[in-house]
Amino acid sequence: MLKLKSKRSLQLMLGAFLLPALLFTLVLVLKQTYPFGGASLLRDDMNYQYVSYFAYFKRHFGDLSAFLYSYNMTLGGNFLGLTSYYLLSPFNLILLLFPIHQFPLAIYIITMLKLSFAGLNMVLLLRFRQKQLRTYFNLASTNHISPLLFSTAYAMMSYSMVYSLDIMWLDVVMLLPLVILGIERQLAGHSSLLYLSMLFLSLIFNYYIGFMVCLFAASYFVFRFIQIKFIDKQTLPTFATGTRFALSSLLAGGSAAFLLLPTLTALRGIKGTVPYQFSFNETYNALDFVLKLFGGSFRYTDLWLGPNIFAGMLVFCLLIFYFFNQQFKLTERLLAASFLLYLFGCSYISGLNLIWHGFSAPQGYPNRWAFVFSLMFILLAHQEFIVAKRPQPEFSLKLFGLFFLLITLLAKLYPTIFNSKIVVYNLVFSALTLLAYVHFKSTAKPRMIWPLLLISCLDLTFNAQALFAANYPPIAHTAFSQYVAQTQPIINRIKQQDTSFYRIGTTFQRTEDDPLLLDYPGVSHYSSSEKEQTIHFAEFLGYLRAGRWTNYNNGSTLTADSLLGIKYQVTTTTEQHDAMILANGGLAHASKQEPLTATQPVFTHNHFSVYRNPLALKLATVTNRQILAYDFQQVKTPNIFARQNQLLSKMAGKSTNVLLPAELIARQTAADQLNYRYQVKQTGATYLYLPMKTSIELQPIDLTINGKKISNSYSDAENGIINLGQYRAGEELSISVRSQDAHTLAMTEQPQIATENYAQLKTTLMALKKQPVRLTKVTNTKLHGTVTVKQAKQVLLFTLPYDKGWHATVNGHQVPLKPAAGELMALPLKQGKQTYQLTFTPTGLRIGVVISLIGLLSSLLYLGWEGKVNQRHKIES
């Protein structure tokens, strides 16, 4: 008998693990997704962000410092926030087994495994609950296959399908059943080990979703405590039970402090952060919630239409049956309804919803904690399935009638989402599910559960493929592979030829995270961990800034590139390469321009050309102390080129006007275009910058210079500086700004034109280079070198964002680093030869480690004490 039970348990767990993998694979086959077709799982942020982070993870795995600080995000920055949010999943180790160009395959495997473990963990929770229900309701036996119905529903729920592209969230979704199982075991008088350890891992794997799990765990504990003590009338000491839960929760959080504390510190001042304000405004229309109770109810263009809570038609039907089942006490059903209403209120009311999102409005994807609805639906549906007797056919018929009316209404209200295909799908599977369930309950044959399982799996599969079809368009796996295969060798060759520290710019991009994907210091980046001040500094210098990211793309001026140490520029002008970029979802050449003037050709390979900037400064340069008092955030001039002149002047300690504005001669307004005529005032490289009053809802703009089209820019708020090439003093430029959209044209301001005096720029920069600075050691968290200062009132300026995590010594003595230019950091120096050392330690890491050690030790002591107490209670009973 024991062997039979053990065999059945193994089969059940194996089925719970394999069935989601099979169904997810079937979905990819149906959608012709790699490795079963040309499309890939690279959609939206998975394509634009995460795959690049994964490439960085693979390249730097084993180097802890690379995950604390990185030079590959904009100008460099604290990388711990990005690491802790995106890269701490243990499943990421699978990436190490694949070359980067094969990451679409690795992502499929990782996603499949996370869904499989979600099913496995859910079946463990359901088996525990099934034993509890069998004891409480005095049931003779229960179908041992039944948990498979609901574990698969959890693994394949709409939330996981819609947000499968946000792969880092799925780890905590996977762990949630074990967190809840830990609470159930605590309430049953067992050890707190499972709850404490799973909550700890939830906070480690993804602190953001982990925070949501913390809120739900506390809410669920209160719900179950009230149910067990006051409705089921079981003995449950209030103070002792509450203390155990609270203490184990605090110990889990304290043990994770080594990560949480420095992460929260690193994320201060990130983009999109606004102070929390409570509001009773609705997050979505209440009817949207009803829509989301059905399958296929998603469209990526309507992200904010309620939370994705569907977990299969079987779960939905049984949830309704539960609330009408008089086998359960009325007070129990009212408590369950109140708890669901509480969750709905937290989702519906904006102020409460923001609390669940970490007191901050989510960027892009809303309702990120909706998976807790699905879990609660499944637990209640499972209880109904286990306990309920044969349902009345009349009630089932009435329920189908209700579904028919709701589906018809939703089809009229949401025609783009609830199209005819989705309507038929919901009607067919609601009917099949009700028939199969009633038939199963009407017979005493356990094998009749298999048709119900088949219908449920088909339902979940159809829902998943419908959601994939309505989600963001995928990128072809060949497009990604080709881009990596063609571009990576160029970056590698540059690094092989020049082993010093420098930055690289490209006049094309796959995404803003190319520096992470291809592994080079640049000035482009996009993540939820980017400091807003850094974004604005890049924009201040004229680098392309689109909303929440920074981008080198078409570059800036030779002046700005030189100041920031952008030593190499990679260009390509072939239409084939542009097509490949567009196939990757990236930006091709919005403006057709030449390499920066005075850069020197280094090599060409296929359609790539690499140029070297001989004026590029090093990472550290001795500059005048005036740079300390200069703050770019206080600069009032709107002219990009005047700003660059100011920054260069402060560094040099004397006024310089390298970039000379062109003179506006004439301006003319037409129906669909603005015409300008400028006269160049000096000979040199000439640049254009078109300021915009807003970057919201702009349509493409065509720019022509002297009758030649040079750009179809700004369709993606692409407001970077455009290099127009060489012009002589006295030459005139006729500029046309054209758009078919009146709003877009009204949002354009007068173009800024300036010409660069190369000789003056070279003289100024060479003067800065005269005071020799050597970098003898460069790692992600350490900068060592020597410097010879020949003049007084000088500082060693590092073109890195100022961060309190950096600490410096000069000749063995600690010297405080100073903010410079409002964004960079500088080291005050005395005259003479000096040895400097800079070390980076994320702020809060040391104290976080101490708290974690105390938390871990306290956890061990607490669990040991708890074990002895539980053992004593067993002996006494």
PDB file of C-alpha atoms in Angstrom, residues 344-532:
ATOM      1  CA  PHE A 344     -10.078  43.527  -5.823  1.00  0.00           C
ATOM      2  CA  GLY A 345     -10.115  46.796  -3.857  1.00  0.00           C
ATOM      3  CA  CYS A 346      -6.324  46.768  -3.622  1.00  0.00           C
ATOM      4  CA  SER A 347      -6.160  46.306  -7.389  1.00  0.00           C
ATOM      5  CA  TYR A 348      -8.957  48.720  -8.285  1.00  0.00           C
ATOM      6  CA  ILE A 349      -8.150  51.699  -6.043  1.00  0.00           C
ATOM      7  CA  SER A 350      -5.076  53.490  -7.357  1.00  0.00           C
ATOM      8  CA  GLY A 351      -3.614  54.382  -3.964  1.00  0.00           C
ATOM      9  CA  LEU A 352      -3.786  50.775  -2.756  1.00  0.00           C
ATOM     10  CA  ASN A 353      -2.567  49.379  -6.056  1.00  0.00           C
ATOM     11  CA  LEU A 354       0.529  51.582  -5.865  1.00  0.00           C
ATOM     12  CA  ILE A 355       1.321  50.179  -2.418  1.00  0.00           C
ATOM     13  CA  TRP A 356       1.379  46.663  -3.882  1.00  0.00           C
ATOM     14  CA  HIS A 357       3.688  47.983  -6.611  1.00  0.00           C
ATOM     15  CA  GLY A 358       6.217  49.199  -4.065  1.00  0.00           C
ATOM     16  CA  PHE A 359       4.643  52.664  -3.649  1.00  0.00           C
ATOM     17  CA  SER A 360       5.541  53.492  -7.253  1.00  0.00           C
ATOM     18  CA  ALA A 361       3.497  53.500 -10.449  1.00  0.00           C
ATOM     19  CA  PRO A 362       4.519  50.616 -12.726  1.00  0.00           C
ATOM     20  CA  GLN A 363       6.126  51.632 -15.990  1.00  0.00           C
ATOM     21  CA  GLY A 364       4.506  49.884 -18.926  1.00  0.00           C
ATOM     22  CA  TYR A 365       3.055  46.690 -17.511  1.00  0.00           C
ATOM     23  CA  PRO A 366       0.282  47.164 -14.912  1.00  0.00           C
ATOM     24  CA  ASN A 367      -1.248  44.837 -12.302  1.00  0.00           C
ATOM     25  CA  ARG A 368       1.985  42.975 -11.730  1.00  0.00           C
ATOM     26  CA  TRP A 369       0.664  41.162  -8.667  1.00  0.00           C
ATOM     27  CA  ALA A 370      -2.419  39.732 -10.397  1.00  0.00           C
ATOM     28  CA  PHE A 371      -1.099  36.177  -9.991  1.00  0.00           C
ATOM     29  CA  VAL A 372      -2.339  36.142  -6.381  1.00  0.00           C
ATOM     30  CA  PHE A 373      -5.925  36.339  -7.688  1.00  0.00           C
ATOM     31  CA  SER A 374      -5.339  33.241  -9.787  1.00  0.00           C
ATOM     32  CA  LEU A 375      -3.839  31.392  -6.836  1.00  0.00           C
ATOM     33  CA  MET A 376      -6.830  32.199  -4.624  1.00  0.00           C
ATOM     34  CA  PHE A 377      -9.267  31.228  -7.377  1.00  0.00           C
ATOM     35  CA  ILE A 378      -7.470  27.909  -7.758  1.00  0.00           C
ATOM     36  CA  LEU A 379      -7.413  27.155  -4.019  1.00  0.00           C
ATOM     37  CA  LEU A 380     -11.142  27.794  -3.674  1.00  0.00           C
ATOM     38  CA  ALA A 381     -11.936  25.882  -6.885  1.00  0.00           C
ATOM     39  CA  HIS A 382      -9.824  22.968  -5.704  1.00  0.00           C
ATOM     40  CA  GLN A 383     -11.702  22.911  -2.393  1.00  0.00           C
ATOM     41  CA  GLU A 384     -14.990  22.824  -4.270  1.00  0.00           C
ATOM     42  CA  PHE A 385     -13.732  19.993  -6.481  1.00  0.00           C
ATOM     43  CA  ILE A 386     -12.594  17.872  -3.536  1.00  0.00           C
ATOM     44  CA  VAL A 387     -15.565  18.369  -1.232  1.00  0.00           C
ATOM     45  CA  ALA A 388     -18.548  18.991  -3.510  1.00  0.00           C
ATOM     46  CA  LYS A 389     -21.068  16.354  -4.424  1.00  0.00           C
ATOM     47  CA  ARG A 390     -22.699  16.053  -7.826  1.00  0.00           C
ATOM     48  CA  PRO A 391     -23.786  19.554  -8.956  1.00  0.00           C
ATOM     49  CA  GLN A 392     -27.353  20.106 -10.046  1.00  0.00           C
ATOM     50  CA  PRO A 393     -27.604  20.035 -13.865  1.00  0.00           C
ATOM     51  CA  GLU A 394     -30.099  22.899 -13.657  1.00  0.00           C
ATOM     52  CA  PHE A 395     -27.561  25.103 -11.909  1.00  0.00           C
ATOM     53  CA  SER A 396     -24.902  24.209 -14.474  1.00  0.00           C
ATOM     54  CA  LEU A 397     -27.319  25.136 -17.243  1.00  0.00           C
ATOM     55  CA  LYS A 398     -28.078  28.457 -15.557  1.00  0.00           C
ATOM     56  CA  LEU A 399     -24.361  29.114 -15.171  1.00  0.00           C
ATOM     57  CA  PHE A 400     -23.790  28.494 -18.876  1.00  0.00           C
ATOM     58  CA  GLY A 401     -26.647  30.878 -19.612  1.00  0.00           C
ATOM     59  CA  LEU A 402     -24.947  33.504 -17.446  1.00  0.00           C
ATOM     60  CA  PHE A 403     -21.683  32.936 -19.325  1.00  0.00           C
ATOM     61  CA  PHE A 404     -23.512  33.298 -22.631  1.00  0.00           C
ATOM     62  CA  LEU A 405     -24.978  36.649 -21.604  1.00  0.00           C
ATOM     63  CA  LEU A 406     -21.653  37.949 -20.241  1.00  0.00           C
ATOM     64  CA  ILE A 407     -19.689  36.825 -23.288  1.00  0.00           C
ATOM     65  CA  THR A 408     -22.236  38.442 -25.597  1.00  0.00           C
ATOM     66  CA  LEU A 409     -22.059  41.681 -23.620  1.00  0.00           C
ATOM     67  CA  LEU A 410     -18.249  41.665 -23.539  1.00  0.00           C
ATOM     68  CA  ALA A 411     -18.138  41.060 -27.300  1.00  0.00           C
ATOM     69  CA  LYS A 412     -20.094  44.265 -27.811  1.00  0.00           C
ATOM     70  CA  LEU A 413     -18.124  46.308 -25.289  1.00  0.00           C
ATOM     71  CA  TYR A 414     -14.639  45.010 -26.216  1.00  0.00           C
ATOM     72  CA  PRO A 415     -14.888  44.038 -29.915  1.00  0.00           C
ATOM     73  CA  THR A 416     -11.118  44.269 -30.584  1.00  0.00           C
ATOM     74  CA  ILE A 417     -10.366  41.826 -27.740  1.00  0.00           C
ATOM     75  CA  PHE A 418     -13.474  39.668 -27.628  1.00  0.00           C
ATOM     76  CA  ASN A 419     -13.602  38.933 -31.347  1.00  0.00           C
ATOM     77  CA  SER A 420     -15.609  36.071 -32.828  1.00  0.00           C
ATOM     78  CA  LYS A 421     -12.788  33.601 -32.303  1.00  0.00           C
ATOM     79  CA  ILE A 422     -12.479  34.413 -28.602  1.00  0.00           C
ATOM     80  CA  VAL A 423     -16.268  34.371 -28.178  1.00  0.00           C
ATOM     81  CA  VAL A 424     -16.573  30.891 -29.699  1.00  0.00           C
ATOM     82  CA  TYR A 425     -13.594  29.660 -27.645  1.00  0.00           C
ATOM     83  CA  ASN A 426     -15.139  30.780 -24.341  1.00  0.00           C
ATOM     84  CA  LEU A 427     -18.597  29.418 -25.190  1.00  0.00           C
ATOM     85  CA  VAL A 428     -17.286  26.061 -26.364  1.00  0.00           C
ATOM     86  CA  PHE A 429     -14.959  25.460 -23.425  1.00  0.00           C
ATOM     87  CA  SER A 430     -17.437  26.666 -20.820  1.00  0.00           C
ATOM     88  CA  ALA A 431     -19.960  24.141 -22.182  1.00  0.00           C
ATOM     89  CA  LEU A 432     -17.429  21.304 -22.450  1.00  0.00           C
ATOM     90  CA  THR A 433     -16.035  22.015 -18.994  1.00  0.00           C
ATOM     91  CA  LEU A 434     -19.451  22.013 -17.337  1.00  0.00           C
ATOM     92  CA  LEU A 435     -20.492  18.818 -19.125  1.00  0.00           C
ATOM     93  CA  ALA A 436     -17.263  16.994 -18.286  1.00  0.00           C
ATOM     94  CA  TYR A 437     -17.336  18.111 -14.654  1.00  0.00           C
ATOM     95  CA  VAL A 438     -20.979  17.145 -14.109  1.00  0.00           C
ATOM     96  CA  HIS A 439     -20.339  13.790 -15.778  1.00  0.00           C
ATOM     97  CA  PHE A 440     -17.257  13.162 -13.614  1.00  0.00           C
ATOM     98  CA  LYS A 441     -19.137  13.955 -10.417  1.00  0.00           C
ATOM     99  CA  SER A 442     -22.086  11.838 -11.540  1.00  0.00           C
ATOM    100  CA  THR A 443     -20.037   8.665 -11.902  1.00  0.00           C
ATOM    101  CA  ALA A 444     -17.986   6.776  -9.393  1.00  0.00           C
ATOM    102  CA  LYS A 445     -15.310   6.016 -11.935  1.00  0.00           C
ATOM    103  CA  PRO A 446     -11.971   7.722 -11.156  1.00  0.00           C
ATOM    104  CA  ARG A 447     -10.844   7.355 -14.758  1.00  0.00           C
ATOM    105  CA  MET A 448     -13.481   9.847 -15.865  1.00  0.00           C
ATOM    106  CA  ILE A 449     -11.202  12.585 -14.598  1.00  0.00           C
ATOM    107  CA  TRP A 450      -9.050  12.131 -17.703  1.00  0.00           C
ATOM    108  CA  PRO A 451     -11.546  13.683 -20.150  1.00  0.00           C
ATOM    109  CA  LEU A 452     -11.892  16.608 -17.756  1.00  0.00           C
ATOM    110  CA  LEU A 453      -8.105  16.966 -17.610  1.00  0.00           C
ATOM    111  CA  LEU A 454      -7.893  16.832 -21.403  1.00  0.00           C
ATOM    112  CA  ILE A 455     -10.540  19.534 -21.828  1.00  0.00           C
ATOM    113  CA  SER A 456      -8.837  21.691 -19.201  1.00  0.00           C
ATOM    114  CA  CYS A 457      -5.455  21.331 -20.918  1.00  0.00           C
ATOM    115  CA  LEU A 458      -6.933  22.213 -24.300  1.00  0.00           C
ATOM    116  CA  ASP A 459      -8.632  25.217 -22.720  1.00  0.00           C
ATOM    117  CA  LEU A 460      -5.371  26.448 -21.185  1.00  0.00           C
ATOM    118  CA  THR A 461      -3.477  25.822 -24.423  1.00  0.00           C
ATOM    119  CA  PHE A 462      -5.963  27.735 -26.556  1.00  0.00           C
ATOM    120  CA  ASN A 463      -5.936  30.610 -24.070  1.00  0.00           C
ATOM    121  CA  ALA A 464      -2.143  30.690 -24.083  1.00  0.00           C
ATOM    122  CA  GLN A 465      -1.841  30.725 -27.867  1.00  0.00           C
ATOM    123  CA  ALA A 466      -4.520  33.446 -28.056  1.00  0.00           C
ATOM    124  CA  LEU A 467      -2.572  35.542 -25.584  1.00  0.00           C
ATOM    125  CA  PHE A 468       0.660  34.997 -27.508  1.00  0.00           C
ATOM    126  CA  ALA A 469      -1.092  36.075 -30.705  1.00  0.00           C
ATOM    127  CA  ALA A 470      -2.361  39.254 -29.000  1.00  0.00           C
ATOM    128  CA  ASN A 471       0.920  40.062 -27.273  1.00  0.00           C
ATOM    129  CA  TYR A 472       3.800  42.171 -28.567  1.00  0.00           C
ATOM    130  CA  PRO A 473       5.115  41.067 -31.980  1.00  0.00           C
ATOM    131  CA  PRO A 474       8.058  38.667 -31.725  1.00  0.00           C
ATOM    132  CA  ILE A 475      11.510  39.129 -33.200  1.00  0.00           C
ATOM    133  CA  ALA A 476      12.789  36.467 -35.570  1.00  0.00           C
ATOM    134  CA  HIS A 477      15.505  34.409 -33.910  1.00  0.00           C
ATOM    135  CA  THR A 478      17.634  34.677 -37.046  1.00  0.00           C
ATOM    136  CA  ALA A 479      17.576  38.489 -36.845  1.00  0.00           C
ATOM    137  CA  PHE A 480      19.037  38.388 -33.336  1.00  0.00           C
ATOM    138  CA  SER A 481      21.602  35.728 -34.226  1.00  0.00           C
ATOM    139  CA  GLN A 482      22.732  37.595 -37.336  1.00  0.00           C
ATOM    140  CA  TYR A 483      23.157  40.870 -35.491  1.00  0.00           C
ATOM    141  CA  VAL A 484      25.315  39.300 -32.801  1.00  0.00           C
ATOM    142  CA  ALA A 485      27.323  37.276 -35.327  1.00  0.00           C
ATOM    143  CA  GLN A 486      28.040  40.317 -37.510  1.00  0.00           C
ATOM    144  CA  THR A 487      28.588  43.012 -34.891  1.00  0.00           C
ATOM    145  CA  GLN A 488      30.389  41.211 -32.069  1.00  0.00           C
ATOM    146  CA  PRO A 489      33.595  40.552 -34.082  1.00  0.00           C
ATOM    147  CA  ILE A 490      33.924  44.297 -34.748  1.00  0.00           C
ATOM    148  CA  ILE A 491      33.812  45.120 -31.034  1.00  0.00           C
ATOM    149  CA  ASN A 492      36.175  42.259 -30.233  1.00  0.00           C
ATOM    150  CA  ARG A 493      38.706  43.458 -32.815  1.00  0.00           C
ATOM    151  CA  ILE A 494      38.705  46.979 -31.375  1.00  0.00           C
ATOM    152  CA  LYS A 495      39.308  45.601 -27.881  1.00  0.00           C
ATOM    153  CA  GLN A 496      42.096  43.357 -29.126  1.00  0.00           C
ATOM    154  CA  GLN A 497      43.887  46.263 -30.792  1.00  0.00           C
ATOM    155  CA  ASP A 498      43.461  48.669 -27.882  1.00  0.00           C
ATOM    156  CA  THR A 499      43.478  47.319 -24.315  1.00  0.00           C
ATOM    157  CA  SER A 500      43.210  50.718 -22.584  1.00  0.00           C
ATOM    158  CA  PHE A 501      39.962  52.073 -21.139  1.00  0.00           C
ATOM    159  CA  TYR A 502      37.756  53.991 -23.584  1.00  0.00           C
ATOM    160  CA  ARG A 503      34.186  54.265 -24.728  1.00  0.00           C
ATOM    161  CA  ILE A 504      32.703  53.205 -28.071  1.00  0.00           C
ATOM    162  CA  GLY A 505      29.851  54.783 -29.995  1.00  0.00           C
ATOM    163  CA  THR A 506      27.911  53.272 -32.878  1.00  0.00           C
ATOM    164  CA  THR A 507      25.855  55.129 -35.479  1.00  0.00           C
ATOM    165  CA  PHE A 508      23.335  52.285 -35.396  1.00  0.00           C
ATOM    166  CA  GLN A 509      21.735  50.270 -32.659  1.00  0.00           C
ATOM    167  CA  ARG A 510      19.817  47.111 -32.103  1.00  0.00           C
ATOM    168  CA  THR A 511      18.616  48.371 -28.740  1.00  0.00           C
ATOM    169  CA  GLU A 512      19.771  50.919 -26.172  1.00  0.00           C
ATOM    170  CA  ASP A 513      21.473  48.059 -24.321  1.00  0.00           C
ATOM    171  CA  ASP A 514      23.933  47.166 -27.079  1.00  0.00           C
ATOM    172  CA  PRO A 515      26.866  47.994 -24.746  1.00  0.00           C
ATOM    173  CA  LEU A 516      25.661  45.227 -22.409  1.00  0.00           C
ATOM    174  CA  LEU A 517      24.897  42.827 -25.252  1.00  0.00           C
ATOM    175  CA  LEU A 518      28.235  43.322 -27.021  1.00  0.00           C
ATOM    176  CA  ASP A 519      30.256  44.135 -23.881  1.00  0.00           C
ATOM    177  CA  TYR A 520      31.785  47.582 -24.272  1.00  0.00           C
ATOM    178  CA  PRO A 521      31.628  50.896 -22.374  1.00  0.00           C
ATOM    179  CA  GLY A 522      29.316  53.250 -24.249  1.00  0.00           C
ATOM    180  CA  VAL A 523      26.779  55.953 -23.464  1.00  0.00           C
ATOM    181  CA  SER A 524      23.592  54.032 -24.287  1.00  0.00           C
ATOM    182  CA  HIS A 525      21.395  52.262 -21.774  1.00  0.00           C
ATOM    183  CA  TYR A 526      17.818  51.329 -20.900  1.00  0.00           C
ATOM    184  CA  SER A 527      16.725  49.705 -17.649  1.00  0.00           C
ATOM    185  CA  SER A 528      14.627  50.284 -14.562  1.00  0.00           C
ATOM    186  CA  SER A 529      17.860  50.960 -12.660  1.00  0.00           C
ATOM    187  CA  GLU A 530      19.051  54.034 -14.548  1.00  0.00           C
ATOM    188  CA  LYS A 531      19.591  57.225 -12.578  1.00  0.00           C
ATOM    189  CA  GLU A 532      17.407  60.018 -13.881  1.00  0.00           C
TER     190      GLU A 532
END
